[in-house]
């Protein structure tokens, strides 16, 4: 019941906010977001203390679909991310409606964001495949409007359509997978779309592999891997930084989340079958994202390419199929959400001041707006996974966990990490250091306001705390990853110590 | 020399046939009203009468559903089985929606969407006089009822000549109605003529097909053909010819490529209420007949027609979706969308899965469900089209709908809902419809077709989004005079019912799916 309330509060809140106007709408929206935050934290705390929150009610009987929600530790991590980022984004986008390019009020934006949040919570909590799918696809609609109506440049309509078409293509291919699973389940005489029940199907055959590829495609579009990623840079460039934060920080996690919760659990054999190819794809994706970020002249595009790089990292961690890499990947989902949010939002503050996102239009910002520059540096350092930041822990553990199985791939990934240091620091150098250009002098006159500081500061604190004390979180997650891997019937490779040289 | 004494009196099962008789009776009384009632009272009399008979017929169908015993009625010419009742119910539902749209006078300054005097030359003094006197054609209501009668017969006929008669009874009133637009009369008349000429041609093919199948089996009933087929007798070329020609006639009415060329023109030219009714109801009737003929009579030759329908489904979905992208008139766009949907429906037809153990989505059940979702969204969308107007009448150009999200968020929002349902976005009924037809095709062994259909539905989503973009992401045209007229209760209720059902069937489709599945077995 609590889980249902948790997911419904933002949706109902969104409807109320949509009917209100002006400042009231914004304040009510913030109230809803904070209530959801409290509810989310309560739910996670209760599940930690062992309370039974899961709910399973028959929903569409003829096809064995259930209204089923539950919360594993992995779900809990993503729920926390989803409820946590919302007030931050609202705070950062408090004045979005005043932008010239925006076609609606800030209240309208908040309503869409809350709607998206509620649907995303359904995605992360669902333990029925159809419910997962419905919520997954439904999130596209609010995001589509958030990009198209609240975008910050001329190309926003195009970007919104491109986003929706790519996501729909992925989603509908996933639907083929679901239809196929349903047909097989019906054939094997057990009509249920609960993920747990589907895990019992015998899918170790060509049909199973083909259906797996459908599912994989959908999630590869969502957590963009190279080849099906082009929608992300275009979207990030045109959407407001708040939208990008929610999109990349939360919704794109459905890709990696789905790979674990759906693909791994239902298709363990296909997962092992495809792993050697997918890890290469993921590594290529990572290097490609890094190189493209290195090349980008547009701040927001740059950040989106870093995300493509990081998603490559996460997918690699998943397909390495070891407990450690899996735990680290789930932890990385949280950290990446925080880090991207910090990056997008601070970049957004910068762009809002200067009026352009061209990296070369900046220079010497550090001297006129030191706090802004400081925040920008710290969020950049979290993206390049500096030790002490939580992203470092997760990246390090992914590599440690996957080295046993894929030593060469892991070595290549280190190159990607070096590249990320180069592009982040270069971006910082170009925009923040050097002589103050006249345009910067003129436009970037104000440092961060209290509201802006309050938005980003908590993100940085959490990243640092998790960077220095990751143990509790990792222990919590590990329960989940061992669970998933044992369902999948995968065992960790035993360390082999060579005895040579004696 | 026929001995008169040997002719037996036909037996008619009056009670089971009550829905048909009610509609027929209503239509005849409607004609009498036109002949004898004073001009001023006709509008009220006709609308009340039409709604009463359609509602009564629907009630009669519903009352027969609980303890249905599938049987042949009217001397074996009609069938009374699950699909018959389900499709009758759908048709009557769309008919009621159609009557509501026909009766709408509020949106157009107290004038209906129909011409003041159909026989007057467009722009002539006679016409101006008729307009000044506020004349109107209330004959449209009996015409709708006659057409409805034909559709209901079409959905239940088990004998080919009856099927042909039903086809004509259903089509002729529609040809007439299409030509009766108030605005842009020449376009409307052209649409009517085009529909009539091409429709007659298709009827010709249909009749020729009947002749071939008669030659093949020596009988005209579907059962006779099925028996010949199962016994492996008869000439195979005759069977293929008959099958193909019959398919031409039926696919023409369904609006599938390559028999689609009438669809965009007629949809655009016909008065909007007629388009709405026709789009929802004709498709339902034609698909119902298609299912019956091909499953019951030609089920044994499934291997011959399944690949054919699969190909037609693909080109219908593809061509409709691609050409729709280029359209800038909403009625025309919905015409191409109808072609695309004909393709999706055929995806459901191809599987030929019968209800049974482990089958939730029988082909008939899923196609019926799809038609329900499509018909609801169609009626709703055309209802809304009637309310958004400019000085010269309805504003059907997409350009006129720009910025509507800002000026009238309710109309824009509901229209968006219908378009999302057309596109098959989850949480709308359209999604469940797609899920149903895809599942039945998959279970019928056509997984590859589902994959193609999925990819094409992404293309289709693109043109629906174009309209959504115009409404929400763009500014109104310079000096745009688009206004949203306040329609009377008729349109509001229709749109409201359509919108609510679209949401409810999207969230809780279980009961309806089960119902359609339980009533999916043809009598053979």
GROMACS .gro file of N, CA and C in nm, chain A residues 257-327:
model
  213
  257UNK      N    1   1.879  -0.064  -1.547
  257UNK     CA    2   1.791  -0.130  -1.450
  257UNK      C    3   1.719  -0.248  -1.516
  258UNK      N    4   1.664  -0.223  -1.635
  258UNK     CA    5   1.589  -0.328  -1.705
  258UNK      C    6   1.680  -0.443  -1.746
  259UNK      N    7   1.804  -0.410  -1.783
  259UNK     CA    8   1.897  -0.517  -1.821
  259UNK      C    9   1.915  -0.614  -1.705
  260UNK      N   10   1.918  -0.560  -1.583
  260UNK     CA   11   1.935  -0.648  -1.468
  260UNK      C   12   1.803  -0.713  -1.430
  261UNK      N   13   1.701  -0.628  -1.412
  261UNK     CA   14   1.577  -0.680  -1.354
  261UNK      C   15   1.497  -0.764  -1.452
  262UNK      N   16   1.501  -0.731  -1.579
  262UNK     CA   17   1.422  -0.805  -1.678
  262UNK      C   18   1.512  -0.902  -1.755
  263UNK      N   19   1.611  -0.846  -1.824
  263UNK     CA   20   1.689  -0.930  -1.915
  263UNK      C   21   1.763  -1.040  -1.841
  264UNK      N   22   1.834  -1.002  -1.735
  264UNK     CA   23   1.915  -1.102  -1.664
  264UNK      C   24   1.826  -1.206  -1.597
  265UNK      N   25   1.717  -1.162  -1.537
  265UNK     CA   26   1.635  -1.255  -1.461
  265UNK      C   27   1.558  -1.349  -1.553
  266UNK      N   28   1.505  -1.295  -1.664
  266UNK     CA   29   1.422  -1.380  -1.750
  266UNK      C   30   1.506  -1.458  -1.851
  267UNK      N   31   1.612  -1.395  -1.900
  267UNK     CA   32   1.691  -1.460  -2.006
  267UNK      C   33   1.835  -1.487  -1.963
  268UNK      N   34   1.857  -1.555  -1.850
  268UNK     CA   35   1.997  -1.571  -1.806
  268UNK      C   36   2.085  -1.641  -1.910
  269UNK      N   37   2.028  -1.740  -1.979
  269UNK     CA   38   2.111  -1.813  -2.076
  269UNK      C   39   2.150  -1.725  -2.193
  270UNK      N   40   2.051  -1.649  -2.241
  270UNK     CA   41   2.080  -1.560  -2.353
  270UNK      C   42   2.179  -1.454  -2.311
  271UNK      N   43   2.169  -1.413  -2.186
  271UNK     CA   44   2.258  -1.310  -2.134
  271UNK      C   45   2.403  -1.360  -2.143
  272UNK      N   46   2.424  -1.484  -2.100
  272UNK     CA   47   2.559  -1.540  -2.108
  272UNK      C   48   2.601  -1.561  -2.253
  273UNK      N   49   2.503  -1.600  -2.334
  273UNK     CA   50   2.528  -1.625  -2.475
  273UNK      C   51   2.575  -1.498  -2.545
  274UNK      N   52   2.512  -1.384  -2.509
  274UNK     CA   53   2.542  -1.260  -2.579
  274UNK      C   54   2.656  -1.182  -2.515
  275UNK      N   55   2.691  -1.216  -2.392
  275UNK     CA   56   2.784  -1.131  -2.316
  275UNK      C   57   2.913  -1.097  -2.390
  276UNK      N   58   2.981  -1.195  -2.453
  276UNK     CA   59   3.109  -1.160  -2.516
  276UNK      C   60   3.096  -1.047  -2.618
  277UNK      N   61   2.983  -1.043  -2.689
  277UNK     CA   62   2.965  -0.938  -2.789
  277UNK      C   63   2.926  -0.807  -2.721
  278UNK      N   64   2.837  -0.817  -2.624
  278UNK     CA   65   2.787  -0.694  -2.562
  278UNK      C   66   2.897  -0.621  -2.488
  279UNK      N   67   2.988  -0.694  -2.423
  279UNK     CA   68   3.093  -0.623  -2.349
  279UNK      C   69   3.178  -0.541  -2.446
  280UNK      N   70   3.201  -0.596  -2.564
  280UNK     CA   71   3.279  -0.518  -2.663
  280UNK      C   72   3.201  -0.393  -2.701
  281UNK      N   73   3.070  -0.412  -2.725
  281UNK     CA   74   2.984  -0.298  -2.760
  281UNK      C   75   2.991  -0.190  -2.650
  282UNK      N   76   2.986  -0.237  -2.526
  282UNK     CA   77   2.987  -0.144  -2.414
  282UNK      C   78   3.120  -0.069  -2.407
  283UNK      N   79   3.229  -0.142  -2.428
  283UNK     CA   80   3.360  -0.076  -2.420
  283UNK      C   81   3.374   0.026  -2.534
  284UNK      N   82   3.332  -0.014  -2.654
  284UNK     CA   83   3.337   0.079  -2.767
  284UNK      C   84   3.255   0.203  -2.735
  285UNK      N   85   3.139   0.180  -2.677
  285UNK     CA   86   3.050   0.288  -2.641
  285UNK      C   87   3.119   0.383  -2.544
  286UNK      N   88   3.189   0.325  -2.450
  286UNK     CA   89   3.255   0.407  -2.350
  286UNK      C   90   3.363   0.494  -2.412
  287UNK      N   91   3.446   0.432  -2.496
  287UNK     CA   92   3.555   0.507  -2.559
  287UNK      C   93   3.497   0.612  -2.655
  288UNK      N   94   3.396   0.570  -2.731
  288UNK     CA   95   3.335   0.661  -2.827
  288UNK      C   96   3.277   0.783  -2.756
  289UNK      N   97   3.204   0.759  -2.647
  289UNK     CA   98   3.145   0.870  -2.572
  289UNK      C   99   3.253   0.966  -2.524
  290UNK      N  100   3.363   0.909  -2.477
  290UNK     CA  101   3.472   0.992  -2.426
  290UNK      C  102   3.532   1.076  -2.539
  291UNK      N  103   3.553   1.011  -2.653
  291UNK     CA  104   3.612   1.085  -2.765
  291UNK      C  105   3.520   1.197  -2.812
  292UNK      N  106   3.391   1.166  -2.821
  292UNK     CA  107   3.296   1.267  -2.867
  292UNK      C  108   3.287   1.382  -2.767
  293UNK      N  109   3.293   1.348  -2.639
  293UNK     CA  110   3.290   1.453  -2.537
  293UNK      C  111   3.411   1.543  -2.555
  294UNK      N  112   3.523   1.480  -2.587
  294UNK     CA  113   3.648   1.551  -2.608
  294UNK      C  114   3.632   1.652  -2.722
  295UNK      N  115   3.550   1.616  -2.819
  295UNK     CA  116   3.533   1.696  -2.940
  295UNK      C  117   3.426   1.801  -2.929
  296UNK      N  118   3.340   1.792  -2.828
  296UNK     CA  119   3.219   1.875  -2.827
  296UNK      C  120   3.251   2.021  -2.797
  297UNK      N  121   3.179   2.108  -2.867
  297UNK     CA  122   3.195   2.251  -2.843
  297UNK      C  123   3.077   2.304  -2.763
  298UNK      N  124   2.979   2.218  -2.738
  298UNK     CA  125   2.855   2.260  -2.673
  298UNK      C  126   2.853   2.197  -2.536
  299UNK      N  127   2.839   2.279  -2.434
  299UNK     CA  128   2.849   2.228  -2.297
  299UNK      C  129   2.756   2.111  -2.270
  300UNK      N  130   2.627   2.127  -2.310
  300UNK     CA  131   2.530   2.023  -2.276
  300UNK      C  132   2.552   1.897  -2.357
  301UNK      N  133   2.593   1.915  -2.483
  301UNK     CA  134   2.625   1.796  -2.564
  301UNK      C  135   2.741   1.723  -2.500
  302UNK      N  136   2.839   1.801  -2.454
  302UNK     CA  137   2.956   1.740  -2.392
  302UNK      C  138   2.912   1.653  -2.274
  303UNK      N  139   2.828   1.711  -2.191
  303UNK     CA  140   2.786   1.635  -2.073
  303UNK      C  141   2.711   1.509  -2.114
  304UNK      N  142   2.628   1.521  -2.219
  304UNK     CA  143   2.553   1.403  -2.260
  304UNK      C  144   2.647   1.295  -2.313
  305UNK      N  145   2.755   1.336  -2.381
  305UNK     CA  146   2.850   1.235  -2.428
  305UNK      C  147   2.923   1.169  -2.310
  306UNK      N  148   2.949   1.246  -2.206
  306UNK     CA  149   3.011   1.179  -2.090
  306UNK      C  150   2.916   1.073  -2.037
  307UNK      N  151   2.785   1.103  -2.044
  307UNK     CA  152   2.690   1.003  -1.995
  307UNK      C  153   2.690   0.879  -2.081
  308UNK      N  154   2.701   0.898  -2.213
  308UNK     CA  155   2.707   0.780  -2.300
  308UNK      C  156   2.827   0.695  -2.262
  309UNK      N  157   2.937   0.764  -2.235
  309UNK     CA  158   3.056   0.693  -2.193
  309UNK      C  159   3.030   0.616  -2.064
  310UNK      N  160   2.964   0.683  -1.970
  310UNK     CA  161   2.941   0.617  -1.841
  310UNK      C  162   2.839   0.503  -1.852
  311UNK      N  163   2.742   0.520  -1.940
  311UNK     CA  164   2.648   0.409  -1.958
  311UNK      C  165   2.719   0.288  -2.017
  312UNK      N  166   2.816   0.313  -2.104
  312UNK     CA  167   2.896   0.202  -2.155
  312UNK      C  168   2.962   0.128  -2.039
  313UNK      N  169   3.013   0.206  -1.947
  313UNK     CA  170   3.076   0.151  -1.827
  313UNK      C  171   2.978   0.062  -1.751
  314UNK      N  172   2.859   0.114  -1.730
  314UNK     CA  173   2.761   0.039  -1.651
  314UNK      C  174   2.721  -0.090  -1.722
  315UNK      N  175   2.696  -0.080  -1.852
  315UNK     CA  176   2.655  -0.200  -1.926
  315UNK      C  177   2.767  -0.304  -1.920
  316UNK      N  178   2.890  -0.255  -1.929
  316UNK     CA  179   3.003  -0.347  -1.916
  316UNK      C  180   2.999  -0.417  -1.781
  317UNK      N  181   2.974  -0.338  -1.678
  317UNK     CA  182   2.968  -0.396  -1.543
  317UNK      C  183   2.859  -0.501  -1.530
  318UNK      N  184   2.747  -0.477  -1.597
  318UNK     CA  185   2.637  -0.574  -1.589
  318UNK      C  186   2.675  -0.703  -1.659
  319UNK      N  187   2.729  -0.690  -1.780
  319UNK     CA  188   2.754  -0.810  -1.860
  319UNK      C  189   2.880  -0.884  -1.817
  320UNK      N  190   2.961  -0.821  -1.729
  320UNK     CA  191   3.073  -0.896  -1.674
  320UNK      C  192   3.021  -1.007  -1.584
  321UNK      N  193   2.900  -0.991  -1.531
  321UNK     CA  194   2.832  -1.098  -1.457
  321UNK      C  195   2.910  -1.148  -1.337
  322UNK      N  196   2.967  -1.058  -1.260
  322UNK     CA  197   3.022  -1.099  -1.132
  322UNK      C  198   2.952  -1.018  -1.023
  323UNK      N  199   2.953  -1.073  -0.902
  323UNK     CA  200   2.883  -1.005  -0.793
  323UNK      C  201   2.937  -0.866  -0.774
  324UNK      N  202   3.070  -0.856  -0.776
  324UNK     CA  203   3.130  -0.727  -0.748
  324UNK      C  204   3.097  -0.624  -0.856
  325UNK      N  205   3.107  -0.664  -0.981
  325UNK     CA  206   3.080  -0.568  -1.087
  325UNK      C  207   2.933  -0.530  -1.088
  326UNK      N  208   2.847  -0.628  -1.054
  326UNK     CA  209   2.704  -0.599  -1.051
  326UNK      C  210   2.672  -0.500  -0.939
  327UNK      N  211   2.727  -0.527  -0.822
  327UNK     CA  212   2.706  -0.436  -0.708
  327UNK      C  213   2.755  -0.296  -0.745
   0.00000   0.00000   0.00000
